[in-house]
mmCIF file of C-alpha atoms in Angstrom:
data_model
loop_
_atom_site.group_PDB
_atom_site.id
_atom_site.type_symbol
_atom_site.label_atom_id
_atom_site.label_comp_id
_atom_site.label_asym_id
_atom_site.label_seq_id
_atom_site.Cartn_x
_atom_site.Cartn_y
_atom_site.Cartn_z
ATOM 1 C CA MET A 245 7.956 -15.388 24.107
ATOM 2 C CA GLN A 246 7.579 -15.904 20.604
ATOM 3 C CA ILE A 247 9.204 -13.285 18.411
ATOM 4 C CA PRO A 248 7.038 -12.377 15.407
ATOM 5 C CA ALA A 249 8.670 -12.334 11.853
ATOM 6 C CA TRP A 250 8.429 -10.048 9.598
ATOM 7 C CA ILE A 251 8.151 -12.323 6.791
ATOM 8 C CA GLU A 252 5.931 -15.308 5.763
ATOM 9 C CA LEU A 253 7.576 -18.610 4.510
ATOM 10 C CA LYS A 254 5.361 -21.283 2.929
ATOM 11 C CA LYS A 255 6.571 -24.871 1.550
ATOM 12 C CA GLY A 256 5.421 -25.597 -2.242
ATOM 13 C CA ILE A 257 5.992 -28.284 -5.117
ATOM 14 C CA VAL A 258 7.142 -26.847 -8.437
ATOM 15 C CA GLU A 259 4.005 -27.921 -10.658
ATOM 16 C CA GLN A 260 5.771 -26.292 -14.049
ATOM 17 C CA VAL A 261 8.378 -23.694 -15.020
ATOM 18 C CA LEU A 262 5.850 -21.267 -17.218
ATOM 19 C CA ASP A 263 8.155 -18.728 -18.529
ATOM 20 C CA SER A 264 11.792 -16.755 -18.207
ATOM 21 C CA ILE A 265 12.107 -13.445 -18.127
ATOM 22 C CA ASP A 266 15.611 -13.573 -19.009
ATOM 23 C CA GLU A 267 18.604 -16.232 -18.487
ATOM 24 C CA ARG A 268 18.430 -15.920 -14.502
ATOM 25 C CA THR A 269 14.652 -15.730 -13.932
ATOM 26 C CA GLU A 270 12.193 -17.773 -14.377
ATOM 27 C CA ILE A 271 8.503 -17.860 -13.529
ATOM 28 C CA LEU A 272 7.368 -21.510 -11.714
ATOM 29 C CA ARG A 273 3.320 -22.231 -10.935
ATOM 30 C CA LEU A 274 3.662 -24.182 -7.411
ATOM 31 C CA ALA A 275 1.255 -26.466 -5.669
ATOM 32 C CA ILE A 276 0.850 -24.324 -2.458
ATOM 33 C CA ASP A 277 -1.568 -23.673 0.150
ATOM 34 C CA HIS A 278 -1.545 -20.480 -0.843
ATOM 35 C CA PRO A 279 -4.542 -18.072 -3.424
ATOM 36 C CA CYS A 280 -1.552 -16.984 -5.527
ATOM 37 C CA LYS A 281 0.319 -20.116 -7.032
ATOM 38 C CA LEU A 282 2.920 -17.964 -9.307
ATOM 39 C CA ALA A 283 6.604 -17.782 -7.899
ATOM 40 C CA VAL A 284 9.501 -15.932 -9.044
ATOM 41 C CA LEU A 285 12.844 -17.783 -9.106
ATOM 42 C CA TYR A 286 16.143 -16.248 -9.324
ATOM 43 C CA THR A 287 18.876 -19.093 -10.752
ATOM 44 C CA CYS A 288 21.838 -16.695 -9.504
ATOM 45 C CA LEU A 289 20.563 -17.494 -6.086
ATOM 46 C CA THR A 290 18.824 -20.698 -5.674
ATOM 47 C CA GLY A 291 19.997 -22.453 -9.031
ATOM 48 C CA ARG A 292 17.134 -23.667 -11.587
ATOM 49 C CA ALA A 293 13.883 -25.504 -10.486
ATOM 50 C CA LYS A 294 12.233 -28.300 -12.535
ATOM 51 C CA ALA A 295 8.812 -30.105 -11.895
ATOM 52 C CA GLY A 296 8.489 -31.965 -8.735
ATOM 53 C CA ASP A 297 10.924 -29.798 -6.521
ATOM 54 C CA ARG A 298 10.308 -28.760 -3.423
ATOM 55 C CA VAL A 299 10.876 -24.926 -2.689
ATOM 56 C CA LEU A 300 10.514 -22.683 0.101
ATOM 57 C CA VAL A 301 8.928 -19.329 -0.999
ATOM 58 C CA ASN A 302 8.523 -15.720 0.489
ATOM 59 C CA THR A 303 4.387 -15.211 0.379
ATOM 60 C CA THR A 304 4.611 -12.053 2.234
ATOM 61 C CA ALA A 305 3.537 -9.508 -0.400
ATOM 62 C CA ALA A 306 1.084 -11.857 -1.839
ATOM 63 C CA SER A 307 -0.542 -12.491 1.340
ATOM 64 C CA LEU A 308 -0.916 -8.806 2.136
ATOM 65 C CA GLY A 309 -2.209 -7.881 -1.436
ATOM 66 C CA LEU A 310 0.245 -5.686 -1.915
ATOM 67 C CA GLY A 311 1.815 -3.781 -5.083
ATOM 68 C CA THR A 312 4.589 -5.893 -4.890
ATOM 69 C CA GLY A 313 2.366 -9.062 -4.473
ATOM 70 C CA GLY A 314 0.942 -11.190 -7.699
ATOM 71 C CA TYR A 315 4.213 -13.516 -7.256
ATOM 72 C CA HIS A 316 5.706 -15.661 -4.116
ATOM 73 C CA PHE A 317 9.981 -15.259 -4.161
ATOM 74 C CA VAL A 318 11.862 -18.298 -4.405
ATOM 75 C CA ILE A 319 14.165 -18.383 -1.530
ATOM 76 C CA SER A 320 15.713 -21.897 -1.993
ATOM 77 C CA ASN A 321 15.162 -25.390 -3.919
ATOM 78 C CA LEU A 322 14.836 -27.704 -0.888
ATOM 79 C CA ASN A 323 15.852 -30.625 -3.518
ATOM 80 C CA ARG A 324 19.220 -28.702 -4.035
ATOM 81 C CA THR A 325 21.868 -29.448 -1.148
ATOM 82 C CA SER A 326 24.342 -27.147 -2.590
ATOM 83 C CA THR A 327 25.064 -24.526 -5.499
ATOM 84 C CA SER A 328 28.154 -24.089 -7.828
ATOM 85 C CA PHE A 329 30.018 -20.900 -6.268
ATOM 86 C CA LYS A 330 32.962 -19.403 -7.929
ATOM 87 C CA SER A 331 34.591 -16.126 -6.126
ATOM 88 C CA ARG A 332 35.070 -13.476 -8.674
ATOM 89 C CA GLY A 333 35.590 -10.503 -6.534
ATOM 90 C CA HIS A 334 34.986 -9.309 -3.019
ATOM 91 C CA GLY A 335 31.760 -6.772 -3.529
ATOM 92 C CA MET A 336 28.623 -8.407 -1.652
ATOM 93 C CA LYS A 337 24.989 -6.725 -2.489
ATOM 94 C CA LEU A 338 22.161 -7.648 -0.119
ATOM 95 C CA LYS A 339 24.616 -7.449 2.583
ATOM 96 C CA TYR A 340 24.222 -8.798 5.646
ATOM 97 C CA THR A 341 21.077 -10.839 4.869
ATOM 98 C CA PRO A 342 20.709 -14.585 3.953
ATOM 99 C CA LEU A 343 20.669 -13.976 0.664
ATOM 100 C CA GLN A 344 23.980 -11.552 0.323
ATOM 101 C CA MET A 345 25.611 -12.352 -2.761
ATOM 102 C CA GLN A 346 29.175 -11.779 -4.012
ATOM 103 C CA LEU A 347 29.427 -9.883 -7.105
ATOM 104 C CA LEU A 348 32.302 -8.392 -9.375
ATOM 105 C CA LEU A 349 31.833 -4.558 -8.702
ATOM 106 C CA SER A 350 32.813 -2.562 -11.773
ATOM 107 C CA GLU A 351 35.042 -0.702 -9.213
ATOM 108 C CA GLU A 352 36.820 -3.211 -7.634
ATOM 109 C CA ILE A 353 40.637 -3.882 -7.807
ATOM 110 C CA ASN A 354 39.843 -7.121 -10.007
ATOM 111 C CA SER A 355 38.150 -5.777 -12.085
ATOM 112 C CA PRO A 356 39.409 -4.522 -15.546
ATOM 113 C CA TYR A 357 37.854 -0.984 -15.299
ATOM 114 C CA HIS A 358 39.529 -0.643 -11.595
ATOM 115 C CA ALA A 359 41.620 2.491 -12.714
ATOM 116 C CA TYR A 360 38.727 4.237 -14.099
ATOM 117 C CA TYR A 361 37.256 5.371 -11.102
ATOM 118 C CA ASP A 362 39.604 7.425 -10.085
ATOM 119 C CA HIS A 363 38.616 10.122 -11.974
ATOM 120 C CA PRO A 364 35.484 12.321 -12.147
ATOM 121 C CA VAL A 365 32.826 11.698 -14.700
ATOM 122 C CA ASP A 366 33.112 13.574 -18.098
ATOM 123 C CA PHE A 367 29.788 14.996 -18.507
ATOM 124 C CA GLN A 368 30.656 16.964 -21.883
ATOM 125 C CA ASN A 369 28.047 16.419 -24.600
ATOM 126 C CA LYS A 370 26.251 13.919 -22.409
ATOM 127 C CA LEU A 371 22.431 13.933 -21.531
ATOM 128 C CA VAL A 372 20.941 12.079 -18.273
ATOM 129 C CA TYR A 373 17.057 11.472 -18.250
ATOM 130 C CA ILE A 374 15.835 11.210 -14.851
ATOM 131 C CA GLY A 375 12.321 9.519 -14.567
ATOM 132 C CA GLU A 376 10.377 8.482 -11.480
ATOM 133 C CA LEU A 377 8.588 5.601 -12.901
ATOM 134 C CA HIS A 378 10.197 2.228 -14.692
ATOM 135 C CA SER A 379 7.385 2.625 -17.120
ATOM 136 C CA VAL A 380 9.412 5.463 -18.444
ATOM 137 C CA LEU A 381 12.066 3.441 -19.802
ATOM 138 C CA ALA A 382 10.477 1.742 -22.589
ATOM 139 C CA PRO A 383 9.053 4.443 -24.283
ATOM 140 C CA LEU A 384 12.193 7.170 -23.942
ATOM 141 C CA CYS A 385 14.690 4.356 -25.444
ATOM 142 C CA ALA A 386 12.197 3.997 -28.251
ATOM 143 C CA TYR A 387 11.911 7.756 -29.153
ATOM 144 C CA ILE A 388 15.353 8.364 -28.759
ATOM 145 C CA LYS A 389 16.783 5.543 -30.992
ATOM 146 C CA TYR A 390 13.453 6.207 -33.627
ATOM 147 C CA PHE A 391 14.349 9.960 -34.055
ATOM 148 C CA SER A 392 18.040 10.137 -33.175
ATOM 149 C CA ASP A 393 21.694 9.049 -35.079
ATOM 150 C CA SER A 394 21.116 5.444 -34.931
ATOM 151 C CA GLY A 395 25.140 5.382 -33.541
ATOM 152 C CA ILE A 396 23.713 6.771 -30.476
ATOM 153 C CA ARG A 397 24.140 4.787 -27.307
ATOM 154 C CA ILE A 398 21.811 4.494 -24.320
ATOM 155 C CA ALA A 399 22.439 3.657 -20.820
ATOM 156 C CA TYR A 400 19.966 2.379 -18.063
ATOM 157 C CA ILE A 401 20.877 2.812 -14.563
ATOM 158 C CA MET A 402 18.761 1.584 -12.361
ATOM 159 C CA THR A 403 18.793 2.227 -8.770
ATOM 160 C CA ASP A 404 17.926 0.271 -5.775
ATOM 161 C CA HIS A 405 14.740 2.131 -4.547
ATOM 162 C CA GLY A 406 12.356 -0.130 -6.416
ATOM 163 C CA ALA A 407 12.642 -3.978 -7.571
ATOM 164 C CA LEU A 408 16.384 -4.898 -6.649
ATOM 165 C CA PRO A 409 16.934 -7.585 -9.612
ATOM 166 C CA MET A 410 17.301 -6.455 -12.711
ATOM 167 C CA GLY A 411 15.608 -9.607 -14.031
ATOM 168 C CA PHE A 412 12.240 -8.636 -12.504
ATOM 169 C CA SER A 413 12.047 -6.523 -15.585
ATOM 170 C CA ARG A 414 10.538 -7.768 -18.690
ATOM 171 C CA THR A 415 10.977 -4.529 -20.110
ATOM 172 C CA VAL A 416 14.968 -4.182 -19.925
ATOM 173 C CA THR A 417 14.775 -7.671 -21.236
ATOM 174 C CA LEU A 418 12.496 -6.297 -23.999
ATOM 175 C CA LEU A 419 14.566 -3.417 -24.723
ATOM 176 C CA LYS A 420 17.922 -5.503 -25.406
ATOM 177 C CA ASN A 421 16.083 -7.792 -27.285
ATOM 178 C CA LYS A 422 15.229 -5.116 -29.629
ATOM 179 C CA ASP A 423 18.596 -3.525 -29.526
ATOM 180 C CA LEU A 424 16.741 -0.479 -27.835
ATOM 181 C CA LEU A 425 19.236 -0.678 -25.038
ATOM 182 C CA ASP A 426 22.665 -0.835 -25.464
ATOM 183 C CA VAL A 427 23.693 -1.324 -21.528
ATOM 184 C CA ALA A 428 22.051 -1.885 -18.059
ATOM 185 C CA ILE A 429 24.050 -0.915 -15.341
ATOM 186 C CA THR A 430 22.922 -1.660 -11.279
ATOM 187 C CA SER A 431 23.364 0.623 -8.463
ATOM 188 C CA GLY A 432 23.880 0.129 -4.807
ATOM 189 C CA ASN A 433 22.362 -3.005 -3.656
ATOM 190 C CA ALA A 434 20.105 -3.413 -7.136
ATOM 191 C CA PHE A 435 21.858 -6.570 -8.782
ATOM 192 C CA GLY A 436 21.608 -8.189 -12.187
ATOM 193 C CA GLY A 437 23.027 -5.853 -14.487
ATOM 194 C CA ASP A 438 25.800 -5.552 -17.325
ATOM 195 C CA HIS A 439 27.986 -3.452 -14.771
ATOM 196 C CA GLU A 440 27.597 -3.725 -10.973
ATOM 197 C CA CYS A 441 28.136 -0.487 -9.310
ATOM 198 C CA VAL A 442 28.363 0.700 -5.559
ATOM 199 C CA ASN A 443 26.886 3.930 -6.440
ATOM 200 C CA ILE A 444 24.957 6.579 -8.674
ATOM 201 C CA TYR A 445 28.098 8.453 -9.378
ATOM 202 C CA THR A 446 30.301 5.116 -10.356
ATOM 203 C CA SER A 447 27.206 4.117 -12.469
ATOM 204 C CA LEU A 448 27.551 7.465 -14.833
ATOM 205 C CA LYS A 449 30.852 6.963 -14.916
ATOM 206 C CA THR A 450 30.215 3.519 -16.294
ATOM 207 C CA ALA A 451 27.691 4.628 -18.893
ATOM 208 C CA PHE A 452 29.552 7.745 -19.909
ATOM 209 C CA ASP A 453 33.341 6.761 -19.998
ATOM 210 C CA ILE A 454 33.490 3.275 -20.305
ATOM 211 C CA GLU A 455 30.696 2.313 -22.385
ATOM 212 C CA ASN A 456 30.960 5.400 -24.099
ATOM 213 C CA CYS A 457 26.882 6.497 -24.026
ATOM 214 C CA GLN A 458 25.521 9.830 -25.060
ATOM 215 C CA VAL A 459 22.466 9.285 -22.957
ATOM 216 C CA ALA A 460 22.027 7.746 -20.016
ATOM 217 C CA ILE A 461 18.471 7.436 -18.448
ATOM 218 C CA ILE A 462 18.080 6.787 -14.543
ATOM 219 C CA THR A 463 14.971 5.768 -12.733
ATOM 220 C CA MET A 464 14.139 2.595 -10.008
ATOM 221 C CA GLY A 465 13.453 -0.933 -10.940
ATOM 222 C CA PRO A 466 9.691 -1.850 -11.043
ATOM 223 C CA GLY A 467 7.425 -1.071 -7.715
ATOM 224 C CA ILE A 468 7.807 3.090 -6.507
ATOM 225 C CA LEU A 469 6.823 2.968 -2.988
ATOM 226 C CA GLY A 470 4.229 5.695 -1.872
ATOM 227 C CA THR A 471 2.965 6.378 1.684
ATOM 228 C CA GLY A 472 0.537 9.059 0.571
ATOM 229 C CA THR A 473 2.607 11.191 2.717
ATOM 230 C CA VAL A 474 4.383 14.109 1.162
ATOM 231 C CA TYR A 475 7.977 13.014 1.826
ATOM 232 C CA GLY A 476 7.341 9.021 1.946
ATOM 233 C CA PHE A 477 7.664 7.920 -1.355
ATOM 234 C CA SER A 478 10.783 5.897 -3.212
ATOM 235 C CA GLY A 479 11.088 8.499 -5.914
ATOM 236 C CA LEU A 480 12.472 11.173 -3.827
ATOM 237 C CA GLU A 481 15.867 9.562 -4.206
ATOM 238 C CA LEU A 482 15.629 11.425 -7.882
ATOM 239 C CA GLY A 483 16.088 14.855 -6.471
ATOM 240 C CA LEU A 484 19.570 13.834 -4.666
ATOM 241 C CA TYR A 485 20.741 12.392 -7.945
ATOM 242 C CA ALA A 486 19.688 15.627 -9.806
ATOM 243 C CA ASN A 487 21.485 17.501 -7.238
ATOM 244 C CA LEU A 488 24.894 15.711 -7.869
ATOM 245 C CA ILE A 489 24.724 15.604 -11.404
ATOM 246 C CA ALA A 490 23.730 19.247 -11.877
ATOM 247 C CA GLY A 491 26.114 20.580 -9.318
ATOM 248 C CA SER A 492 28.728 18.234 -11.015
ATOM 249 C CA GLY A 493 28.087 20.023 -14.577
ATOM 250 C CA GLY A 494 25.964 17.576 -16.363
ATOM 251 C CA SER A 495 22.820 18.242 -18.228
ATOM 252 C CA ILE A 496 19.517 16.824 -16.653
ATOM 253 C CA VAL A 497 16.047 16.342 -18.118
ATOM 254 C CA TYR A 498 13.504 15.543 -15.400
ATOM 255 C CA ILE A 499 10.686 13.593 -16.864
ATOM 256 C CA PRO A 500 7.697 14.667 -14.496
ATOM 257 C CA ARG A 501 4.934 12.030 -14.306
ATOM 258 C CA LEU A 502 1.943 13.696 -15.771
ATOM 259 C CA GLY A 503 -1.597 11.964 -16.423
ATOM 260 C CA PHE A 504 -5.059 12.794 -16.015
ATOM 261 C CA ASN A 505 -6.665 9.092 -15.523
ATOM 262 C CA ASP A 506 -5.703 8.107 -12.055
ATOM 263 C CA ILE A 507 -8.458 7.593 -9.375
ATOM 264 C CA ARG A 508 -5.849 9.129 -6.965
ATOM 265 C CA GLN A 509 -6.560 13.012 -7.251
ATOM 266 C CA ARG A 510 -2.987 13.404 -5.665
ATOM 267 C CA HIS A 511 -1.683 12.220 -8.964
ATOM 268 C CA ILE A 512 -3.983 14.398 -11.484
ATOM 269 C CA GLY A 513 -1.896 16.743 -13.540
ATOM 270 C CA ILE A 514 1.801 16.706 -12.346
ATOM 271 C CA SER A 515 1.649 13.886 -9.607
ATOM 272 C CA HIS A 516 2.642 15.042 -6.241
ATOM 273 C CA HIS A 517 5.487 13.145 -6.256
ATOM 274 C CA SER A 518 7.076 15.324 -9.005
ATOM 275 C CA VAL A 519 6.073 18.414 -7.255
ATOM 276 C CA THR A 520 7.727 17.398 -4.147
ATOM 277 C CA VAL A 521 11.239 16.423 -5.973
ATOM 278 C CA LEU A 522 11.207 19.717 -7.999
ATOM 279 C CA ARG A 523 10.019 22.023 -5.654
ATOM 280 C CA ASP A 524 11.671 20.883 -2.276
ATOM 281 C CA ILE A 525 14.487 18.584 -3.294
ATOM 282 C CA VAL A 526 16.174 19.746 -6.367
ATOM 283 C CA GLN A 527 18.244 22.723 -5.777
ATOM 284 C CA TYR A 528 19.229 23.858 -9.143
ATOM 285 C CA SER A 529 17.156 24.933 -12.179
ATOM 286 C CA LEU A 530 16.355 22.167 -14.542
ATOM 287 C CA PRO A 531 14.497 22.116 -18.081
ATOM 288 C CA LEU A 532 11.082 20.875 -17.150
ATOM 289 C CA ILE A 533 9.356 20.003 -20.686
ATOM 290 C CA LEU A 534 5.767 19.235 -20.814
ATOM 291 C CA PRO A 535 3.637 18.215 -23.727
ATOM 292 C CA PHE A 536 1.129 20.187 -25.502
ATOM 293 C CA MET A 537 -2.629 19.514 -24.334
ATOM 294 C CA ASP A 538 -5.903 20.755 -24.620
ATOM 295 C CA ARG A 539 -6.795 23.999 -22.481
ATOM 296 C CA GLN A 540 -8.221 22.485 -19.699
ATOM 297 C CA LYS A 541 -5.379 20.123 -19.239
ATOM 298 C CA ARG A 542 -2.573 22.607 -19.576
ATOM 299 C CA ASN A 543 -4.333 25.242 -17.330
ATOM 300 C CA LYS A 544 -4.320 22.647 -14.434
ATOM 301 C CA VAL A 545 -0.911 22.027 -14.827
ATOM 302 C CA ILE A 546 -0.046 25.718 -15.417
ATOM 303 C CA GLU A 547 -1.878 26.321 -11.943
ATOM 304 C CA GLN A 548 0.261 23.559 -10.216
ATOM 305 C CA LEU A 549 3.425 25.255 -11.620
ATOM 306 C CA LYS A 550 2.572 28.354 -10.083
ATOM 307 C CA GLU A 551 0.783 27.462 -6.920
ATOM 308 C CA ASN A 552 4.302 25.562 -6.252
ATOM 309 C CA GLY A 553 6.918 27.858 -7.394
ATOM 310 C CA LEU A 554 7.736 25.762 -10.030
ATOM 311 C CA SER A 555 7.353 28.071 -13.165
ATOM 312 C CA GLY A 556 9.850 30.762 -11.846
ATOM 313 C CA LYS A 557 12.450 27.916 -10.401
ATOM 314 C CA HIS A 558 12.636 25.702 -13.464
ATOM 315 C CA ARG A 559 12.603 26.277 -17.343
ATOM 316 C CA ILE A 560 9.243 25.404 -18.493
ATOM 317 C CA VAL A 561 9.177 24.491 -22.226
ATOM 318 C CA PHE A 562 5.834 22.882 -23.977
ATOM 319 C CA MET A 563 6.550 21.007 -26.879
ATOM 320 C CA GLU A 564 4.855 18.353 -28.954
ATOM 321 C CA GLY A 565 5.129 14.984 -27.665
ATOM 322 C CA ARG A 566 2.519 12.835 -29.910
ATOM 323 C CA GLU A 567 5.519 11.551 -32.240
ATOM 324 C CA ILE A 568 6.076 9.059 -29.379
ATOM 325 C CA GLU A 569 3.274 6.852 -30.934
ATOM 326 C CA GLN A 570 5.368 6.726 -34.205
ATOM 327 C CA ALA A 571 8.157 5.291 -32.176
ATOM 328 C CA LEU A 572 6.002 2.904 -30.319
ATOM 329 C CA TYR A 573 4.124 1.381 -33.468
ATOM 330 C CA HIS A 574 7.381 1.307 -35.207
ATOM 331 C CA TYR A 575 9.173 -1.109 -32.807
ATOM 332 C CA ASP A 576 5.508 -2.999 -31.685
ATOM 333 C CA LEU A 577 5.717 -1.890 -27.833
ATOM 334 C CA HIS A 578 2.617 -1.392 -25.719
ATOM 335 C CA PRO A 579 4.058 -0.110 -22.576
ATOM 336 C CA THR A 580 1.978 0.584 -19.884
ATOM 337 C CA THR A 581 2.198 3.132 -16.724
ATOM 338 C CA MET A 582 0.228 2.155 -13.723
ATOM 339 C CA GLY A 583 -1.945 -0.417 -15.943
ATOM 340 C CA ARG A 584 -2.808 2.011 -18.166
ATOM 341 C CA GLY A 585 -1.533 2.596 -21.901
ATOM 342 C CA LEU A 586 -1.531 5.229 -24.441
ATOM 343 C CA ASP A 587 -4.979 5.234 -25.102
ATOM 344 C CA GLU A 588 -5.910 5.561 -21.352
ATOM 345 C CA GLU A 589 -3.053 8.027 -20.414
ATOM 346 C CA PRO A 590 -1.749 9.719 -23.400
ATOM 347 C CA GLN A 591 -0.349 12.925 -21.663
ATOM 348 C CA PHE A 592 1.989 10.410 -19.947
ATOM 349 C CA PHE A 593 3.459 9.032 -22.733
ATOM 350 C CA TYR A 594 3.444 12.322 -24.623
ATOM 351 C CA ALA A 595 5.510 13.865 -21.605
ATOM 352 C CA ILE A 596 8.150 11.364 -22.550
ATOM 353 C CA GLY A 597 7.610 12.309 -26.372
ATOM 354 C CA ALA A 598 8.196 15.998 -25.051
ATOM 355 C CA ALA A 599 11.144 15.174 -23.532
ATOM 356 C CA GLY A 600 12.964 13.233 -26.045
ATOM 357 C CA ARG A 601 12.369 15.753 -28.724
#
């Protein structure tokens, strides 16, 4: 009996290298028997490609029309019989898969930072922001850099519940090029950061005690997963991290996912994802900072807070958030969230501005 595969594979020929997100991530145009002609290639996994190379690609998401579609992903360059390899340590990510990779983990014995990880994180005078969507990152970095002391250092910790390769994020590359992000750390099976860390705690240790950042922003990479159920979404992890940090004496600002123009009713006002995390998963009282908004929207949000017991559990503060527009304009940033920009979903961005304040 033939066992059905969980992935769809096709062969294609590289027509052109269209773009590079960073030095390790290329966008290719393929000649391939598939409506989607674009593919992502990670040079650290397959080596580089050139026009005419034959490649084996994973076409699963594009065939299913999923949010992670729009691109195929190159598994192998069939014109390369081997790739150069140099051992640096003993850490592995994507373990026990055909693409498991050896990386020098920041914590391991061959790392110059090895000795740091025998001591707890020093959270004194440090602030952790937790955001549900990757689209929080650019506006928050811009706000902090624009309105804060120019010497402030920001770390981004990318968890492994969204995209795993840091190189897939155009946002991180853009922020680094504009000097709005000082260090990027990949946690768990996420890879490609300035530091490769085993878990969220050691990622925070790296941000605060090794890189001397004053602010850490935790969010997953692009591609949140939701199933339309109360608890079946990848952002649930954030509540567990909030408990760890608060229980260790850290200061947290949780940025709720706020919006009023999503076609799905469950994401109107404060998204049901944020409500679930703050109501059922987070075990500590956190500052929940919301932007000023018109009476109708404010009443909707207040009703949600009361219905779910959040106004009694967390410290609700309304603050001005429109200054985010100044920071975005200054740095010539045009971020979107779920395909909507500042004009289409202003309250989402104002919530980030209020939290930044």
